[in-house]
CSV table of C-alpha atoms and ligand atoms in Angstrom, one decimal:
chain,number,residue,atom,x,y,z
A,222,MET,CA,7.6,13.4,-16.1
A,223,ARG,CA,9.3,14.3,-13.1
A,224,ILE,CA,6.9,12.8,-10.2
A,225,LEU,CA,7.3,12.8,-6.6
A,226,VAL,CA,6.5,10.0,-4.8
A,227,THR,CA,5.3,10.8,-0.9
A,228,GLY,CA,5.9,7.9,1.1
A,229,GLY,CA,9.0,6.8,-1.5
A,230,ALA,CA,11.2,5.1,1.0
A,231,GLY,CA,8.2,2.8,2.1
A,232,TYR,CA,7.2,-0.2,1.3
A,233,ILE,CA,5.0,0.3,-1.7
A,234,GLY,CA,6.5,3.7,-2.7
A,235,SER,CA,9.9,2.4,-2.9
A,236,VAL,CA,8.7,0.4,-5.8
A,237,VAL,CA,6.3,2.5,-7.6
A,238,ALA,CA,9.5,4.1,-8.0
A,239,GLU,CA,11.5,1.9,-9.1
A,240,GLU,CA,8.9,0.8,-11.8
A,241,LEU,CA,8.4,4.7,-12.7
A,242,LEU,CA,11.9,4.9,-13.0
A,243,LYS,CA,11.8,2.1,-15.4
A,244,SER,CA,9.0,3.5,-16.9
A,245,GLY,CA,11.6,6.7,-18.6
A,246,HIS,CA,9.9,9.0,-15.6
A,247,ALA,CA,12.4,11.5,-13.0
A,248,VAL,CA,11.5,10.8,-9.7
A,249,THR,CA,11.7,12.7,-6.7
A,250,VAL,CA,10.9,10.6,-3.3
A,251,TYR,CA,9.4,12.7,-0.1
A,252,ASP,CA,9.7,11.1,2.9
A,253,ASN,CA,10.4,11.9,6.3
A,254,LEU,CA,11.6,8.3,7.3
A,255,VAL,CA,9.5,8.1,10.4
A,256,LYS,CA,8.6,4.3,8.8
A,257,GLY,CA,10.6,4.3,6.0
A,258,HIS,CA,14.3,3.4,5.3
A,259,LYS,CA,17.0,5.8,2.6
A,260,GLN,CA,18.0,2.7,1.7
A,261,VAL,CA,15.7,1.3,-0.6
A,262,VAL,CA,15.2,4.6,-2.5
A,263,ALA,CA,16.9,3.8,-5.5
A,264,PRO,CA,20.0,5.5,-6.2
A,265,GLU,CA,18.4,6.9,-9.5
A,266,ALA,CA,16.1,8.7,-8.0
A,267,GLU,CA,16.3,12.3,-6.0
A,268,PHE,CA,15.4,12.0,-2.4
A,269,VAL,CA,14.5,15.2,-0.2
A,270,GLU,CA,13.5,14.1,3.5
A,271,GLY,CA,10.5,15.9,4.6
A,272,ASP,CA,7.6,16.0,6.0
A,273,LEU,CA,4.0,16.5,4.8
A,274,ASN,CA,3.5,19.4,7.1
A,275,ASP,CA,6.2,21.3,5.7
A,276,SER,CA,4.6,23.9,3.6
A,277,ASP,CA,7.6,25.7,2.7
A,278,LEU,CA,9.8,22.9,1.9
A,279,LEU,CA,7.2,21.0,-0.2
A,280,LYS,CA,6.9,24.7,-2.4
A,281,ARG,CA,10.6,24.4,-3.4
A,282,VAL,CA,10.7,20.9,-4.1
A,283,PHE,CA,7.7,21.8,-6.5
A,284,ARG,CA,9.5,24.6,-8.0
A,285,ASN,CA,13.2,23.3,-8.1
A,286,SER,CA,12.7,19.8,-9.3
A,287,GLU,CA,9.7,20.8,-11.3
A,288,ILE,CA,7.1,18.4,-10.3
A,289,GLU,CA,4.5,17.6,-12.8
A,290,ALA,CA,2.1,15.2,-10.5
A,291,VAL,CA,2.6,13.7,-7.1
A,292,ILE,CA,1.8,9.8,-6.4
A,293,HIS,CA,0.8,10.1,-2.6
A,294,LEU,CA,1.4,7.6,-0.6
A,295,ALA,CA,2.6,8.9,2.7
A,296,ALA,CA,0.4,7.5,5.9
A,297,TYR,CA,0.1,5.7,9.3
A,298,SER,CA,-1.6,2.5,8.2
A,299,LEU,CA,-2.2,0.4,11.1
A,300,VAL,CA,-5.9,-0.3,11.9
A,301,GLY,CA,-5.1,-1.0,15.8
A,302,GLU,CA,-3.4,1.6,16.5
A,303,SER,CA,-5.6,3.9,14.4
A,304,VAL,CA,-8.1,3.1,17.0
A,305,GLN,CA,-6.5,3.2,20.0
A,306,ASN,CA,-4.8,6.8,18.8
A,307,PRO,CA,-7.2,8.1,16.1
A,308,ALA,CA,-5.8,11.9,16.6
A,309,LYS,CA,-2.3,10.4,15.2
A,310,TYR,CA,-4.4,9.2,11.9
A,311,TYR,CA,-5.9,12.5,11.3
A,312,GLU,CA,-2.9,14.4,11.7
A,313,ASN,CA,-0.6,13.0,9.4
A,314,ASN,CA,-3.5,11.0,6.9
A,315,VAL,CA,-5.8,14.2,6.9
A,316,SER,CA,-3.9,17.3,7.8
A,317,ALA,CA,-0.8,16.6,6.8
A,318,GLY,CA,-2.0,15.5,3.8
A,319,LEU,CA,-4.3,18.7,3.1
A,320,LYS,CA,-1.0,20.5,3.5
A,321,LEU,CA,0.2,18.7,0.5
A,322,LEU,CA,-3.0,19.6,-1.6
A,323,ASN,CA,-2.5,22.9,-0.7
A,324,ALA,CA,1.1,23.1,-1.5
A,325,MET,CA,0.6,21.4,-4.8
A,326,VAL,CA,-2.3,23.4,-5.9
A,327,ALA,CA,-0.2,27.1,-4.7
A,328,SER,CA,2.5,25.7,-7.1
A,329,GLU,CA,0.0,24.8,-10.0
A,330,VAL,CA,0.9,21.0,-9.8
A,331,ARG,CA,-2.6,19.3,-10.1
A,332,LYS,CA,-2.1,15.8,-10.4
A,333,ILE,CA,-2.2,13.2,-8.2
A,334,VAL,CA,-2.5,9.5,-7.7
A,335,PHE,CA,-3.4,8.8,-4.5
A,336,SER,CA,-2.7,5.6,-2.2
A,337,SER,CA,-6.6,4.6,-0.8
A,338,THR,CA,-8.1,1.8,1.2
A,339,ALA,CA,-10.4,-1.4,0.4
A,340,ALA,CA,-11.0,0.0,4.1
A,341,VAL,CA,-13.4,2.5,3.0
A,342,TYR,CA,-15.5,-0.3,2.1
A,343,GLY,CA,-15.9,-1.4,5.9
A,344,GLU,CA,-17.5,-4.7,6.3
A,345,PRO,CA,-19.3,-4.9,2.6
A,346,GLU,CA,-22.7,-6.9,2.1
A,347,LYS,CA,-21.4,-8.3,-0.9
A,348,GLN,CA,-17.9,-9.9,-2.8
A,349,PRO,CA,-16.5,-8.7,-4.5
A,350,ILE,CA,-16.6,-5.0,-3.9
A,351,THR,CA,-17.1,-2.6,-6.8
A,352,GLU,CA,-16.5,1.1,-6.3
A,353,ASN,CA,-20.3,1.7,-6.3
A,354,ASP,CA,-20.4,0.1,-3.0
A,355,LYS,CA,-21.5,1.7,0.3
A,356,LEU,CA,-18.5,3.7,1.9
A,357,GLN,CA,-18.5,2.3,5.8
A,358,PRO,CA,-15.6,2.4,7.2
A,359,THR,CA,-15.4,0.8,10.4
A,360,ASN,CA,-12.1,2.1,11.8
A,361,PRO,CA,-10.3,5.5,11.8
A,362,TYR,CA,-7.6,4.7,9.2
A,363,GLY,CA,-10.6,4.0,6.4
A,364,GLU,CA,-11.9,6.9,7.6
A,365,THR,CA,-8.9,8.9,7.4
A,366,LYS,CA,-8.5,7.8,4.1
A,367,LEU,CA,-12.5,8.0,2.6
A,368,ALA,CA,-11.7,11.7,4.4
A,369,PHE,CA,-8.9,12.7,2.3
A,370,GLU,CA,-11.1,11.2,-1.2
A,371,ASN,CA,-13.9,13.1,-0.2
A,372,ALA,CA,-11.1,16.1,-0.1
A,373,LEU,CA,-9.9,15.2,-3.3
A,374,ARG,CA,-13.0,15.7,-4.9
A,375,TRP,CA,-13.5,18.8,-3.6
A,376,TYR,CA,-10.3,20.3,-4.8
A,377,GLU,CA,-11.2,19.1,-8.3
A,378,ASN,CA,-14.4,20.8,-7.8
A,379,ALA,CA,-12.7,24.4,-7.0
A,380,TYR,CA,-8.9,24.3,-8.1
A,381,ASP,CA,-9.5,22.2,-11.4
A,382,LEU,CA,-7.0,19.2,-9.6
A,383,LYS,CA,-7.5,15.9,-11.2
A,384,TYR,CA,-6.5,12.7,-9.2
A,385,ALA,CA,-6.9,8.8,-9.3
A,386,SER,CA,-8.2,7.1,-5.3
A,387,LEU,CA,-6.5,3.4,-5.7
A,388,ARG,CA,-8.9,1.4,-3.5
A,389,TYR,CA,-6.6,-1.6,-2.7
A,390,PHE,CA,-6.3,-4.9,0.4
A,391,ASN,CA,-3.3,-6.5,1.5
A,392,ALA,CA,0.1,-5.7,-1.2
A,393,ALA,CA,2.5,-8.4,-0.8
A,394,GLY,CA,5.6,-9.9,-2.3
A,395,ALA,CA,9.0,-7.9,-3.2
A,396,SER,CA,10.7,-6.6,-6.3
A,397,LYS,CA,14.4,-7.6,-6.1
A,398,ARG,CA,15.2,-4.8,-4.4
A,399,CYS,CA,12.4,-3.6,-2.2
A,400,GLY,CA,10.4,-5.9,0.0
A,401,GLU,CA,8.2,-5.4,2.9
A,402,MET,CA,9.5,-4.6,6.4
A,403,HIS,CA,7.1,-2.9,8.9
A,404,GLU,CA,7.7,-2.3,11.9
A,405,PRO,CA,5.2,-3.5,13.4
A,406,GLU,CA,4.5,-6.0,11.1
A,407,THR,CA,1.2,-7.2,11.1
A,408,HIS,CA,0.4,-8.4,7.5
A,409,LEU,CA,-0.1,-12.3,7.0
A,410,ILE,CA,2.9,-13.3,4.5
A,411,PRO,CA,5.5,-11.8,6.0
A,412,LEU,CA,4.7,-12.8,9.1
A,413,VAL,CA,4.5,-16.5,8.2
A,414,LEU,CA,7.9,-15.8,7.0
A,415,GLN,CA,9.0,-15.3,10.0
A,416,ALA,CA,7.8,-17.8,11.5
A,417,ALA,CA,9.2,-20.1,9.1
A,418,LEU,CA,12.7,-18.7,10.2
A,419,GLY,CA,11.4,-19.1,13.8
A,420,LYS,CA,12.0,-15.0,14.3
A,421,ILE,CA,8.3,-15.6,15.2
A,422,PRO,CA,7.0,-18.4,17.3
A,423,PHE,CA,4.1,-19.4,16.0
A,424,ILE,CA,1.3,-18.2,13.6
A,425,GLU,CA,-2.3,-17.3,15.3
A,426,VAL,CA,-4.9,-18.0,12.6
A,427,PHE,CA,-7.8,-16.4,14.2
A,428,GLY,CA,-10.8,-18.3,13.5
A,429,GLU,CA,-11.0,-21.2,11.3
A,430,ASP,CA,-15.3,-21.8,11.6
A,431,TYR,CA,-15.9,-19.6,8.4
A,432,HIS,CA,-18.1,-20.4,6.3
A,433,THR,CA,-15.2,-20.5,3.1
A,434,ARG,CA,-13.5,-23.2,1.6
A,435,ASP,CA,-11.3,-24.5,4.4
A,436,GLY,CA,-13.3,-22.4,7.9
A,437,THR,CA,-10.3,-20.0,7.5
A,438,CYS,CA,-10.8,-16.0,6.3
A,439,VAL,CA,-10.4,-15.1,2.9
A,440,ARG,CA,-7.9,-12.3,1.7
A,441,ASP,CA,-7.2,-10.4,-1.2
A,442,TYR,CA,-3.2,-10.2,-2.1
A,443,ILE,CA,-2.1,-8.3,-5.0
A,444,HIS,CA,1.8,-8.2,-5.9
A,445,VAL,CA,3.8,-5.1,-5.5
A,446,ILE,CA,4.9,-4.9,-8.5
A,447,ASP,CA,1.4,-5.2,-10.3
A,448,LEU,CA,0.3,-2.7,-7.6
A,449,ALA,CA,2.9,0.3,-8.8
A,450,ARG,CA,2.1,-0.2,-12.2
A,451,ALA,CA,-1.4,0.5,-11.5
A,452,HIS,CA,-0.4,3.9,-10.0
A,453,ILE,CA,2.0,4.7,-13.3
A,454,LEU,CA,-1.0,3.6,-15.6
A,455,ALA,CA,-3.4,5.8,-13.3
A,456,LEU,CA,-1.1,8.8,-14.1
A,457,ASP,CA,-1.8,8.7,-18.0
A,458,ILE,CA,-5.6,10.0,-17.5
A,459,LEU,CA,-5.5,13.0,-15.4
A,460,ASP,CA,-4.7,15.5,-18.2
A,461,GLU,CA,-7.8,14.7,-18.8
A,462,ARG,CA,-10.3,13.3,-15.6
A,463,SER,CA,-10.5,11.9,-12.4
A,464,ALA,CA,-11.4,8.7,-11.0
A,465,ILE,CA,-11.6,6.0,-8.7
A,466,TYR,CA,-10.4,2.3,-9.3
A,467,ASN,CA,-10.3,-0.8,-7.1
A,468,LEU,CA,-7.6,-3.0,-7.2
A,469,GLY,CA,-7.4,-6.3,-6.1
A,470,CYS,CA,-7.2,-10.4,-7.2
A,471,GLY,CA,-11.2,-10.0,-8.0
A,472,GLY,CA,-11.2,-13.9,-8.0
A,473,ALA,CA,-11.1,-16.6,-5.0
A,474,GLY,CA,-8.6,-14.6,-3.2
A,475,TYR,CA,-6.4,-16.6,-0.6
A,476,THR,CA,-7.1,-18.4,2.6
A,477,VAL,CA,-5.1,-18.3,5.7
A,478,ARG,CA,-4.5,-21.5,5.6
A,479,GLU,CA,-3.6,-21.6,1.8
A,480,VAL,CA,-1.0,-18.8,2.6
A,481,VAL,CA,0.5,-20.8,5.3
A,482,ASP,CA,0.6,-24.0,2.9
A,483,MET,CA,1.7,-22.5,0.4
A,484,ALA,CA,4.3,-20.3,2.3
A,485,GLU,CA,5.4,-24.1,3.7
A,486,GLU,CA,6.2,-25.3,0.3
A,487,VAL,CA,7.9,-22.2,-0.9
A,488,THR,CA,10.4,-22.8,1.7
A,489,GLY,CA,10.4,-26.2,2.5
A,490,LEU,CA,10.0,-25.2,6.7
A,491,GLU,CA,7.2,-26.0,9.0
A,492,ILE,CA,5.6,-23.2,9.6
A,493,PRO,CA,4.0,-23.3,13.4
A,494,VAL,CA,0.5,-22.9,13.2
A,495,ARG,CA,-1.7,-21.8,16.6
A,496,ILE,CA,-5.7,-21.3,16.1
A,497,GLY,CA,-7.4,-18.2,18.0
A,498,GLU,CA,-10.9,-17.1,18.2
A,499,ARG,CA,-12.5,-15.3,15.6
A,500,ARG,CA,-11.7,-11.4,15.8
A,501,ALA,CA,-14.5,-9.0,16.3
A,502,GLY,CA,-15.1,-7.3,13.0
A,503,ASP,CA,-13.4,-9.4,10.8
A,504,PRO,CA,-15.9,-10.5,7.3
A,505,ALA,CA,-15.1,-14.0,6.3
A,506,VAL,CA,-14.4,-12.8,2.9
A,507,LEU,CA,-12.7,-9.7,1.9
A,508,ILE,CA,-12.0,-9.4,-2.4
A,509,ALA,CA,-11.8,-6.0,-4.2
A,510,ALA,CA,-12.8,-6.6,-7.7
A,511,SER,CA,-10.5,-4.8,-10.4
A,512,ASP,CA,-12.9,-4.8,-13.5
A,513,LYS,CA,-13.0,-1.1,-14.1
A,514,ILE,CA,-9.1,-0.5,-14.0
A,515,LYS,CA,-9.1,-3.4,-16.1
A,516,SER,CA,-11.7,-2.2,-18.6
A,517,GLU,CA,-10.5,1.6,-18.9
A,518,LEU,CA,-6.8,1.7,-18.6
A,519,GLY,CA,-5.6,-2.2,-19.4
A,520,TRP,CA,-4.5,-2.9,-16.5
A,521,GLN,CA,-3.1,-6.6,-15.7
A,522,PRO,CA,-1.4,-8.3,-12.7
A,523,GLU,CA,1.4,-10.1,-14.1
A,524,TYR,CA,2.2,-11.9,-10.8
A,525,GLN,CA,-1.4,-12.3,-9.5
A,526,GLU,CA,-0.3,-16.2,-8.3
A,527,LEU,CA,0.5,-16.9,-4.4
A,528,ARG,CA,2.7,-18.8,-5.3
A,529,VAL,CA,5.2,-16.0,-7.4
A,530,ILE,CA,3.6,-13.6,-4.5
A,531,ILE,CA,5.4,-15.6,-1.8
A,532,GLU,CA,8.5,-16.9,-3.5
A,533,SER,CA,9.9,-13.1,-4.4
A,534,ALA,CA,9.1,-12.1,-0.5
A,535,TRP,CA,10.6,-15.1,0.4
A,536,THR,CA,13.5,-14.2,-1.9
A,537,TRP,CA,13.8,-10.8,-0.7
A,538,LEU,CA,13.8,-12.0,2.8
A,539,ARG,CA,17.1,-14.3,2.8
A,540,ASN,CA,18.5,-11.5,0.8
A,541,HIS,CA,18.0,-9.1,3.0
A,542,LEU,CA,18.8,-10.7,6.2
A,543,GLN,CA,22.1,-11.9,4.8
A,544,LYS,CA,22.8,-8.3,4.0
A,545,ALA,CA,22.0,-7.2,7.0
A,546,ARG,CA,24.3,-10.1,8.9
A,547,ALA,CA,27.2,-9.2,6.7
A,548,SER,CA,26.8,-5.7,7.4
A,549,HIS,CA,26.3,-6.2,11.7
A,550,THR,CA,29.7,-8.5,11.1
A,551,THR,CA,31.4,-5.5,9.2
A,552,SER,CA,30.8,-2.8,12.1
A,553,SER,CA,31.8,-5.3,14.6
B,608,LIG,N1,0.8,-2.5,2.5
B,608,LIG,C1,-0.5,-2.1,1.7
B,608,LIG,O1,-0.8,-3.4,2.2
B,608,LIG,C2,-1.6,-1.0,1.7
B,608,LIG,C3,-2.9,-1.8,1.7
B,608,LIG,C4,-3.8,-1.0,1.3
B,608,LIG,C5,-3.7,1.0,1.4
B,608,LIG,N2,-2.2,0.8,1.6
B,608,LIG,C6,-1.4,2.7,1.5
B,608,LIG,O2,-0.4,2.1,0.8
B,608,LIG,C7,0.2,3.6,1.7
B,608,LIG,C8,2.0,3.4,1.5
B,608,LIG,O3,1.9,1.4,2.3
B,608,LIG,P1,3.0,1.1,3.2
B,608,LIG,O4,2.9,-0.2,3.2
B,608,LIG,O5,4.3,1.0,1.8
B,608,LIG,O6,3.3,1.8,3.8
B,608,LIG,P2,5.0,2.2,4.7
B,608,LIG,O7,5.0,2.4,5.9
B,608,LIG,O8,6.0,0.8,4.3
B,608,LIG,O9,5.3,3.7,3.9
B,608,LIG,C9,5.1,4.5,4.1
B,608,LIG,C10,5.8,5.8,4.4
B,608,LIG,O10,5.2,7.3,4.4
B,608,LIG,C11,6.5,8.0,5.3
B,608,LIG,N3,5.8,9.0,5.9
B,608,LIG,C12,4.5,8.6,7.1
B,608,LIG,N4,4.1,9.7,7.0
B,608,LIG,C13,5.0,11.0,6.5
B,608,LIG,C14,4.8,11.8,6.2
B,608,LIG,N5,4.1,12.9,6.8
B,608,LIG,N6,5.3,12.8,6.0
B,608,LIG,C15,6.5,12.3,4.9
B,608,LIG,N7,6.6,10.7,5.3
B,608,LIG,C16,5.6,10.4,5.9
B,608,LIG,C17,7.2,6.9,6.0
B,608,LIG,O11,8.5,7.0,6.4
B,608,LIG,C18,7.2,5.9,5.1
B,608,LIG,O12,7.9,5.7,4.6
B,608,LIG,C19,-0.4,3.9,2.8
B,608,LIG,O13,-0.8,5.4,2.5
B,608,LIG,C20,-1.4,3.0,3.4
B,608,LIG,O14,-2.1,3.5,4.0
B,608,LIG,C21,-1.3,-0.1,1.9
């Protein structure tokens, strides 16, 4: 199939595109580069610089490139920013997302895999979280993702569009070519590695008095290649049905302290840590269960170990910085 990957110049989308190509699909990346980087788009993929709001361009791409399905990752995803500026999040994650759905319906493209988030569950009453748990997002980011999920349900009802919504927490790690370079970076693993390199002075740990194994919060990390493969598996059901799947480590997760300790082991460098206050609304544990996607689609994570996740991120980061230095020297 030829798949349109929206947000395919971003962190997860670039790896989704790589994995799609490896599994024999053809790929068109559609990205406005507001956060993405053109150089991470695989050379074998077609690249269209475009915005979700550009309905005419979307329809042209659907027709000319003979797109059969969409993997939709283009969105804004900073929780704090979404609280400060909900309009930005409703406009991009909901309103612009609906333009994509409308262009799909108009072009008779009826399959979509949607990059949702476990933030749709808010602060869950039990762990690990399963797909039937209460949906009660605690910030506009989670609300906008839930609004889009709800739209998918109604679009299926009215227009027979089939969808798979994948709800996940922290994508982490890197492929050989593609890694995490958000601006600003808010994710723990890249920040810890930046602290190891002295690019930021220290890592702030928000609270060490939680009822967890070492007092710091437990979070769910999933390797970006495992995540990308789940998107591809999800494509296969769309001839017949729609579905919602959690994607998470399901087990004990990793504490913030364990991440820092493992990063010190992998890098061989000391990582300065400062203990700060708890952040309002930070649950002690957030873990998503992946039993449903494992049993229904046979998804099996290959790179789940924390050491493997951090090693891949570290290798990528050093290569990336080396290349950046080399291109700076050549251009100056
Ligand atoms: N990174 C995570 O840990 C995580 C966890 C759960 C869910 N998600 C979801 O996964 C998706 C990808 O996340 P990421 O970390 O790769 O983010 P990212 O910012 O690296 O990638 C998003 C891409 O979408 C593009 N984009 C945004 N708005 C657009 C628009 N209107 N038109 C065209 N392109 C647009 C950006 O330029 C960027 O390349 C997002 O939808 C995010 O909500 C991410």
